[in-house]
Amino acid sequence: MGVDEIKSQGFSLKELFRDVAYQIDYYQRDYTWGEEEVRTLLRDLCTSFSHWSNDPALIRRPGNAPQYFLGPFVYYEQSKNRRCLVDGQQRFVTLHLLFLQLRARVRDHGDARRVDRLNRAITTDGAHFSIGISDHEPVLRAIDEGRVYETGLGDSLSRRNLWARSQQIEAQLAEELDADKLDRFTDWLLDRVVLVGIRAANQDHGYRMFETMNDRGARLTAVDLLKSHLLANVGTGEDQLNTRWQEMLRELATDREDPGAAARFIKATLLARYARPDHAEDRRQIDVNLNVWVRQNAKYLGLLPDRPENFLDFVQSLLETARLFRPFLAASRALKKDGDRLEAVLFNERNGLGEQTVAILAAIRPTDRPSQAKDKGRLVAAYIDRWYALQVLQDLPVQAPEITELVHGRLVPALRECRTLADVAVALGQLALLDGSLLPEASTLGLRGNNSHQIRYLLARATAYVEEGCERPNDVLAYLDGTQFHIEHLWANHPRLAEKEIPDPVVFRSLRNQLGGLGLLEGRENSSINDMPLHDKAPLYARSNILLASSRRDTTAVTHTCATSSRRTSWTNSSGRSGRKRQ
């Protein structure tokens, strides 16, 4: 082939895998096809086969059956029997899983001829898989040998997804294909399903084609394209960079599969460390197209073609930061009770303050010790939690503009200057002074149609604070769950019962909805005591929680206790537990 000459050729699946091994380049993404993509591919194949199998003439002469076009792929040849996939990995890997599951079924039926046909597509020499991706090897070996693959914390997203999709294919094949059609489907798949291969001249040409095909559409994510850009400029360090990138992805795969975790983490890191605070366009571009922003700001980031070592350092920094960020990622998903004391991270996430990640990463340095990073992030999360409570208590908005101003306008510029834990504590303390030294009385804050989530949060934290202070078991997540605990009005909704003290029904309703006149009560209890007057309900409150039980002695105690507990709940306590705040 001449320089940059492009050739194309159609291949049936039998021809595609005949004595040929396929590999992928570093800039390719992991195996990410999900349940929907695999289901669609398999259903399309089975539906097309069904049309063919219902035609008696085509059954007699299967060679006359129309070919099924599965799409194009791009490759270059490393040697006579070795090809490197530039584009098409997702379909190739899925087909490989399909071959493995088909072989298991035809083997069970004793069909030696079709087992042999599938073997030729699955392996090149009876030992090595025709899709030679080393990370996939343990999973493919388990499938090949009919074993269950036990996924672990050290597994990549590709391995986890590979095993899940394999099990899906096994179940869908059983659903879509009757046993008596299995043999003809296997032959049809190998002989009549076709892909068109576009052959690049060499690796560099293949990479340029890859970028052309994917940088102008949505087929690859911005994270995939960022990785390919870094690999293209790291020179001889591509092995190291690729290894570190995969390690970073594993660090971000905590207790559940989350394909978007890497994108959110890299965006947050860029915003925390590199986006210029006075450049709103930086924030917009990083959020929309982070790989383009990195390229356009290469000089600012030090990612220059003549300094390949900087590209490796950039990914190493991401890896070290991901390791330090892992506890915060886990804490944002579940309430941990393992001594990390990162409860505020979960509270912020549930309160729509997900941008806390940017502020936490602004405080953390890649060279921090894990305990130091955890302490820094805990202080930041607790400060944001306190800010949220203050905003709510003062009846101020906590929408996107306010959160953006807090994180990008105040926290990030201050925290970027911090190096030690003491620096972070001082910076946050100075910002706290701007919020005022006293918590508001919240005498006018009340329940409305649009703030029940906020009121519930204050009540849940106050209830947990009182229960814990009295050394009673409590579950703040249950208090936050509206299906388990209802917001209870201490006063029944009957203005006439209080008309001597409060003759105006409008004033009565306003006072009835104030924070001090509310509590949390289990749903079944709330339904049973619906409209009872307070003096009758008070004894029943005793079996719920202490905050409500305090109303048993007199009605004013409830208002006082609710208000006092709300004011004294320590929104700055880094443990997430309630503590006293100096008044």
C-alpha positions as a printed Julia matrix, in Angstrom:
583×3 Matrix{Float64}:
   0.0     0.0    0.0
   1.1     3.54  -0.69
   1.4     6.18   2.01
  -2.01    6.82   3.59
  -3.69    4.6    0.98
  -7.03    3.26   2.21
  -8.41   -0.12   1.15
 -11.77   -1.7    1.94
 -12.97   -5.3    1.8
 -16.03   -7.24   2.86
 -15.54  -10.16   5.28
 -17.96  -12.81   6.43
 -17.46  -13.7   10.09
 -15.9   -17.01   9.01
 -13.35  -15.11   6.9
 -12.86  -12.37   9.44
 -11.5   -14.71  12.11
  -9.81  -17.33   9.9
  -6.26  -17.71  11.26
  -6.16  -14.03  12.27
  -5.62  -12.51  15.73
  -6.91   -9.05  16.63
  -5.5    -6.6   19.14
  -6.45   -3.06  20.13
  -4.37    0.09  20.41
  -3.97    1.94  23.69
  -6.22    4.81  22.69
  -9.21    2.48  22.42
 -11.7     2.64  25.29
 -12.6    -0.3   27.54
 -15.35   -2.73  26.63
 -18.34   -0.61  27.57
 -21.32   -1.98  25.67
 -24.24   -2.25  28.04
 -27.29   -4.43  28.26
 -29.28   -2.43  25.71
 -26.6    -2.45  22.99
 -26.03   -6.2   23.3
 -29.74   -6.93  23.39
 -30.31   -4.87  20.24
 -27.49   -6.58  18.32
 -28.62  -10.06  19.26
 -32.26   -9.33  18.54
 -31.4    -7.89  15.12
 -29.33  -10.95  14.25
 -32.0   -13.39  15.42
 -34.77  -11.49  13.63
 -32.83  -11.43  10.36
 -32.08  -15.13  10.68
 -35.76  -15.83  11.37
 -36.77  -14.2    8.07
 -34.25  -16.37   6.23
 -35.16  -19.59   8.05
 -38.84  -19.21   7.13
 -38.08  -19.29   3.4
 -37.93  -22.95   2.16
 -36.01  -21.96  -0.99
 -33.24  -20.33   1.05
 -33.09  -23.26   3.43
 -32.43  -25.56   0.44
 -29.79  -23.15  -0.93
 -28.42  -21.18   2.04
 -25.72  -19.66  -0.16
 -28.43  -17.59  -1.86
 -29.54  -15.99   1.41
 -28.98  -12.22   1.48
 -26.01  -11.1    3.51
 -26.56   -9.27   6.78
 -24.4    -6.13   7.0
 -23.06   -5.6   10.52
 -21.23   -2.37   9.78
 -17.68   -1.19   9.09
 -14.51   -1.51  11.14
 -11.07    0.04  10.77
  -7.79   -1.82  11.17
  -4.15   -1.94  10.15
  -2.0    -5.02   9.73
   0.93   -5.61  12.06
   1.93   -8.78  10.22
   0.35  -11.38   7.96
  -1.89  -12.88  10.63
  -2.09  -10.03  13.13
  -4.45   -7.07  12.81
  -4.89   -4.13  15.12
  -8.4    -2.77  15.51
  -8.63    1.0   15.19
 -12.43    1.11  15.42
 -14.92   -1.71  16.04
 -13.77   -3.23  19.33
 -17.24   -3.24  20.91
 -18.8    -5.34  18.12
 -15.79   -7.68  17.85
 -15.73   -8.44  21.57
 -19.51   -8.97  21.63
 -19.28  -11.35  18.66
 -16.53  -13.24  20.44
 -18.79  -13.68  23.49
 -21.58  -14.84  21.18
 -19.28  -17.45  19.6
 -18.33  -18.79  23.03
 -21.95  -19.13  24.16
 -23.01  -20.69  20.86
 -20.21  -23.23  21.09
 -21.3   -24.24  24.59
 -24.83  -24.9   23.33
 -23.91  -26.84  20.16
 -21.38  -28.83  22.2
 -24.19  -29.85  24.56
 -26.09  -31.1   21.49
 -23.1   -33.17  20.34
 -22.68  -31.2   17.1
 -18.93  -31.73  16.54
 -18.85  -30.1   13.08
 -20.23  -26.78  14.3
 -18.11  -26.9   17.44
 -15.1   -27.09  15.13
 -16.39  -24.17  13.01
 -16.82  -22.01  16.09
 -13.43  -23.06  17.46
 -11.81  -21.62  14.33
 -13.48  -18.26  15.04
 -12.75  -18.27  18.78
  -9.06  -19.18  18.72
  -6.2   -18.92  16.24
  -4.36  -22.07  17.29
  -6.6   -23.81  19.77
  -4.94  -22.02  22.68
  -4.91  -18.26  22.09
  -8.11  -16.26  21.66
  -8.57  -14.48  18.36
  -9.38  -11.25  20.25
  -6.08  -10.79  22.08
  -6.89   -8.3   24.82
  -4.86   -9.37  27.84
  -7.18   -7.74  30.36
 -10.05   -9.9   29.09
  -8.13  -13.19  29.36
  -9.28  -14.35  32.85
 -12.95  -13.81  32.03
 -12.72  -15.48  28.62
 -10.9   -18.47  30.14
 -13.69  -18.91  32.67
 -16.36  -18.77  29.95
 -14.33  -21.08  27.71
 -14.03  -23.66  30.5
 -17.63  -23.31  31.69
 -16.66  -21.79  35.04
 -18.22  -18.93  36.97
 -16.03  -15.84  37.0
 -15.99  -14.2   40.43
 -15.57  -10.44  39.96
 -13.48   -8.63  42.57
 -12.59   -5.1   43.61
  -9.37   -5.22  41.56
 -11.2    -6.02  38.34
 -11.42   -3.44  35.58
 -14.77   -2.2   34.32
 -14.08   -4.21  31.13
 -13.85   -7.49  33.04
 -16.98   -6.83  35.07
 -18.91   -5.81  31.98
 -17.54   -8.73  29.94
 -18.87  -11.28  32.44
 -22.24   -9.52  32.76
 -22.73   -9.36  28.99
 -21.71  -12.99  28.6
 -24.43  -14.06  31.03
 -26.89  -11.83  29.2
 -26.04  -13.43  25.84
 -26.45  -16.91  27.29
 -29.93  -16.07  28.59
 -31.02  -14.23  25.44
 -29.89  -17.05  23.13
 -32.01  -19.49  25.12
 -34.96  -17.12  24.78
 -34.55  -16.22  21.1
 -33.49  -19.54  19.52
 -35.15  -22.94  19.7
 -32.77  -25.89  19.94
 -33.74  -27.14  16.46
 -32.7   -23.81  14.89
 -29.36  -23.55  16.64
 -27.35  -25.39  13.97
 -28.7   -23.33  11.06
 -28.25  -20.06  13.01
 -24.58  -20.92  13.61
 -23.97  -21.54   9.89
 -25.9   -18.42   8.88
 -23.98  -16.29  11.38
 -20.57  -17.45  10.17
 -21.36  -17.5    6.45
 -23.83  -14.69   5.78
 -23.11  -11.97   8.37
 -20.65   -9.49   6.89
 -18.53   -6.59   8.06
 -16.61   -4.22   5.8
 -13.01   -3.72   6.85
 -11.34   -0.38   6.13
  -7.59   -0.92   6.13
  -5.3     1.88   7.24
  -1.73    2.03   5.96
  -0.07    1.93   9.38
  -0.49    2.78  13.08
  -0.16    6.56  12.67
  -2.6     6.56   9.78
  -4.99    4.43  11.82
  -4.8     6.86  14.73
  -5.62    9.82  12.47
  -8.59    7.92  11.06
  -9.72    7.07  14.59
  -9.72   10.71  15.64
 -11.44   11.8   12.43
 -14.21    9.26  12.94
 -14.75    9.88  16.64
 -13.86   13.5   17.37
 -16.71   14.71  15.15
 -19.49   12.71  16.71
 -20.69   11.1   19.9
 -19.43    7.56  19.37
 -16.65    7.94  21.94
 -16.8     9.92  25.12
 -14.66   12.96  25.82
 -12.71   10.85  28.33
 -11.89    8.27  25.62
 -10.67   11.02  23.33
  -8.63   12.65  26.08
  -6.89    9.33  26.7
  -6.12    8.91  23.0
  -4.69   12.46  22.85
  -2.42   11.83  25.84
  -1.23    8.5   24.44
  -0.5    10.05  21.05
   1.88   12.55  22.67
   3.63   10.53  25.39
   6.16    8.98  23.01
   7.82    5.83  24.34
   5.88    6.1   27.61
   2.61    4.81  26.16
   2.85    1.51  28.06
   3.26    3.32  31.37
   0.55    5.87  30.59
  -1.94    3.19  29.58
  -1.23    1.17  32.74
  -1.68    4.2   34.97
  -4.9     5.16  33.18
  -6.35    1.7   33.77
  -5.32    1.86  37.44
  -7.1     5.2   37.73
 -10.3     3.68  36.33
 -10.08    0.81  38.81
  -9.75    3.25  41.69
 -12.96    4.94  40.57
 -14.88    1.63  40.35
 -15.99    1.29  43.97
 -19.0    -0.72  45.06
 -21.03   -0.58  41.85
 -20.52   -0.26  38.14
 -20.64    3.39  37.17
 -19.46    4.18  33.61
 -19.76    7.93  34.27
 -17.47    7.99  37.33
 -14.27    8.65  35.35
 -15.79   11.56  33.41
 -17.13   13.22  36.56
 -13.82   12.75  38.35
 -11.65   14.16  35.54
 -14.0    17.12  35.03
 -13.96   17.85  38.75
 -10.15   17.61  38.87
  -9.74   20.01  35.95
 -12.18   22.44  37.54
 -10.53   22.14  40.94
  -6.93   22.58  39.84
  -6.73   24.18  36.44
  -9.86   26.13  35.44
  -9.25   29.86  35.88
 -11.71   31.22  38.46
 -12.36   34.34  36.4
 -12.96   32.37  33.18
 -16.55   31.13  33.11
 -15.81   29.75  29.63
 -13.29   27.33  31.19
 -16.03   25.82  33.33
 -18.45   25.59  30.43
 -15.94   23.98  28.07
 -14.68   21.47  30.63
 -18.24   20.44  31.37
 -19.23   20.13  27.69
 -16.05   18.9   26.0
 -13.16   18.39  28.37
 -10.8    16.84  25.79
 -11.11   19.9   23.54
 -10.39   22.2   26.49
  -7.24   20.24  27.35
  -5.98   20.52  23.77
  -6.8    24.2   23.47
  -5.03   24.93  26.76
  -2.02   22.67  26.21
   0.51   25.44  26.86
  -1.28   26.55  30.04
  -1.3    22.93  31.27
   2.3    22.25  30.21
   1.2    19.45  27.85
   3.56   20.29  24.98
   4.65   17.88  22.21
   8.34   18.39  23.02
   7.76   17.44  26.69
   6.28   13.91  26.54
   7.17   13.31  30.19
   4.59   15.95  31.17
   1.8    13.83  29.7
   2.88   10.91  31.86
   3.08   13.15  34.93
  -0.41   14.49  34.18
  -1.92   10.98  34.24
   0.15   10.03  37.3
  -1.34   13.02  39.1
  -4.84   11.87  38.12
  -4.06    8.37  39.4
  -2.73    9.56  42.76
  -5.71   11.88  43.17
  -8.15    9.07  42.3
  -6.62    6.92  45.04
  -7.12    9.69  47.56
 -10.63   10.44  46.3
 -11.89    6.84  46.49
 -13.18    7.11  50.11
 -15.19   10.22  49.19
 -16.7     8.48  46.16
 -17.8     5.57  48.36
 -19.1     7.96  51.04
 -21.26    9.78  48.48
 -23.15    6.54  47.79
 -23.81    5.08  51.23
 -23.59    6.06  54.87
 -20.37    4.46  56.05
 -19.88    3.54  59.68
 -16.25    2.48  59.49
 -14.58    5.39  61.24
 -14.08    7.6   58.19
 -16.59   10.12  59.55
 -17.53   11.28  56.08
 -21.31   11.43  56.67
 -21.47   15.04  55.45
 -20.36   13.87  51.99
 -23.51   11.76  51.65
 -25.72   14.49  53.1
 -24.39   17.0   50.57
 -24.94   14.58  47.71
 -28.54   14.01  48.76
 -29.09   17.76  49.11
 -28.05   18.42  45.49
 -24.57   19.66  46.39
 -22.67   17.28  44.13
 -20.25   20.07  43.18
 -18.66   19.48  46.59
 -16.35   17.13  44.65
 -14.67   20.11  42.99
 -14.07   21.83  46.33
 -12.77   18.63  47.96
 -10.34   18.05  45.09
  -9.19   21.67  45.28
  -8.07   21.02  48.85
  -6.33   17.69  48.17
  -2.8    17.39  46.81
  -1.64   14.23  44.94
   1.24   13.98  47.42
  -1.04   14.0   50.49
  -1.09   11.0   52.78
  -4.48    9.2   52.66
  -5.31   10.28  56.23
  -4.37   13.88  55.46
  -6.49   13.96  52.31
  -9.42   12.44  54.19
  -9.17   15.06  56.93
  -9.04   17.89  54.38
 -12.04   16.59  52.46
 -13.98   16.04  55.68
 -13.55   19.7   56.64
 -14.65   20.87  53.19
 -17.75   18.63  53.15
 -18.7    19.74  56.68
 -18.33   23.42  55.72
 -20.63   22.93  52.69
 -23.14   21.07  54.87
 -23.08   23.96  57.35
 -23.52   26.49  54.53
 -26.58   24.59  53.29
 -28.17   24.56  56.75
 -27.54   28.28  57.21
 -29.09   29.09  53.86
 -32.17   27.05  54.72
 -32.5    28.49  58.22
 -32.35   32.01  56.77
 -34.86   31.07  54.06
 -32.28   31.8   51.34
 -32.08   29.94  48.0
 -29.83   26.89  47.52
 -30.13   26.56  43.76
 -27.47   26.15  41.06
 -26.35   29.84  40.96
 -25.76   29.91  44.73
 -23.93   26.58  44.71
 -21.76   27.66  41.76
 -20.83   30.89  43.53
 -20.02   29.0   46.73
 -17.81   26.36  45.08
 -16.17   28.22  42.2
 -16.35   31.77  43.51
 -15.32   31.2   47.13
 -14.06   27.73  47.96
 -11.87   26.8   44.98
  -9.81   30.02  44.93
  -9.22   29.79  48.69
  -8.47   26.05  48.82
  -6.07   26.07  45.88
  -3.69   28.12  48.01
  -3.74   25.57  50.84
  -1.04   22.97  51.29
  -1.55   21.53  54.76
  -4.57   20.49  56.79
  -4.02   23.54  58.98
  -4.14   25.77  55.89
  -7.52   24.28  54.92
  -8.9    24.76  58.44
  -7.8    28.41  58.51
  -9.23   29.13  55.03
 -12.59   27.58  55.9
 -12.63   29.36  59.25
 -12.17   32.71  57.53
 -14.99   31.92  55.13
 -17.2    30.87  58.06
 -16.69   34.27  59.65
 -18.26   35.83  56.57
 -21.38   33.74  57.23
 -21.81   35.33  60.65
 -20.86   34.12  64.09
 -24.38   33.25  65.29
 -26.85   30.79  63.84
 -30.22   32.42  63.09
 -33.21   31.82  65.3
 -35.23   30.68  62.27
 -38.34   32.06  63.96
 -40.13   32.55  60.63
 -38.91   29.45  58.8
 -41.82   27.16  58.06
 -42.97   24.26  55.95
 -44.18   25.22  52.48
 -45.02   23.29  49.38
 -41.55   23.76  47.9
 -39.23   23.21  50.86
 -40.29   19.94  52.47
 -36.94   18.31  51.58
 -35.04   21.08  53.37
 -37.3    21.04  56.43
 -37.07   17.27  56.63
 -33.28   17.5   56.52
 -33.14   19.93  59.45
 -35.57   17.81  61.44
 -33.7    14.59  60.65
 -30.36   16.0   61.77
 -31.91   17.52  64.91
 -33.71   14.28  65.76
 -30.54   12.22  65.3
 -28.62   14.76  67.41
 -30.99   14.47  70.35
 -31.2    10.67  70.12
 -27.43   10.32  69.98
 -26.95   12.78  72.82
 -29.22   10.6   74.94
 -27.28    7.5   73.85
 -30.19    6.01  71.98
 -29.91    4.16  68.66
 -30.95    6.27  65.69
 -30.99    6.06  61.91
 -30.64    9.42  60.19
 -31.25    7.86  56.76
 -34.59    6.5   57.97
 -35.5     9.97  59.23
 -34.67   11.36  55.79
 -36.9     8.79  54.09
 -40.36   10.23  53.6
 -41.89    6.77  53.26
 -40.69    5.76  56.73
 -41.05    9.0   58.69
 -43.61   11.72  58.07
 -43.3    15.38  59.0
 -45.61   15.69  61.98
 -47.43   18.92  62.9
 -47.71   19.19  66.68
 -50.87   21.22  66.33
 -53.84   19.63  64.62
 -55.13   21.56  61.63
 -58.11   23.04  63.48
 -57.77   26.84  64.0
 -60.93   26.9   66.13
 -59.18   24.94  68.9
 -56.69   27.8   69.34
 -58.92   30.75  68.47
 -58.64   32.24  71.98
 -54.86   32.53  71.73
 -54.66   32.92  67.92
 -57.9    34.36  66.54
 -56.57   34.8   62.98
 -56.66   31.49  61.02
 -53.93   32.74  58.64
 -51.6    33.44  61.56
 -52.5    30.04  63.04
 -51.52   28.21  59.84
 -48.25   30.15  59.65
 -47.35   29.3   63.25
 -48.45   25.67  62.83
 -45.93   25.23  59.97
 -42.98   26.82  61.76
 -39.92   24.63  62.3
 -40.4    24.57  66.08
 -43.89   23.14  65.67
 -42.77   20.19  63.57
 -41.18   16.81  64.2
 -40.65   13.42  62.58
 -42.99   10.54  63.3
 -43.09    7.04  61.87
 -45.65    6.83  59.08
 -47.9     4.26  60.72
 -48.02    6.31  63.94
 -48.73    9.49  62.02
 -51.71    7.91  60.27
 -53.18    6.61  63.52
 -53.13    9.91  65.44
 -53.99   12.16  62.52
 -56.16   14.97  63.99
 -55.74   14.37  67.69
 -55.04   17.48  69.82
 -51.52   17.88  71.17
 -52.34   17.03  74.81
 -53.7    13.66  73.6
 -50.84   12.99  71.18
 -48.02   13.9   73.55
 -48.03   10.57  75.48
 -47.89    8.7   72.16
 -44.87   10.72  71.05
 -42.87    9.14  73.87
 -42.54    5.89  71.97
 -41.21    7.6   68.84
 -38.17    9.8   69.5
 -36.98   12.06  72.29
 -37.41   15.27  70.34
 -41.14   14.59  70.02
 -41.35   13.0   73.47
 -40.2    16.27  75.03
 -43.67   17.68  74.29
 -45.2    15.42  76.89
 -44.57   17.77  79.82
 -45.92   20.95  78.23
 -46.61   22.28  74.78
 -44.05   25.08  74.9
 -41.26   22.61  75.55
 -41.67   21.19  72.08
 -41.19   24.5   70.33
 -38.24   25.33  72.57
 -36.6    21.93  72.13
 -37.02   21.88  68.34
 -35.68   25.39  67.93
 -32.82   24.87  70.38
 -31.82   21.56  68.85
 -31.94   23.04  65.35
 -29.76   25.97  66.43
 -27.29   23.83  68.31
 -26.85   21.06  65.76
 -23.18   21.31  64.77
 -23.17   21.69  60.99
 -19.39   22.12  61.2
 -18.77   18.89  63.11
 -16.53   16.91  60.76
 -17.75   13.58  62.09
 -21.26   14.14  60.76
 -22.47   13.54  64.3
 -24.29   16.26  66.11
 -22.34   18.33  68.61
 -22.71   21.65  70.35
 -21.81   24.86  68.64
 -20.65   27.76  70.79
 -23.32   30.47  70.79
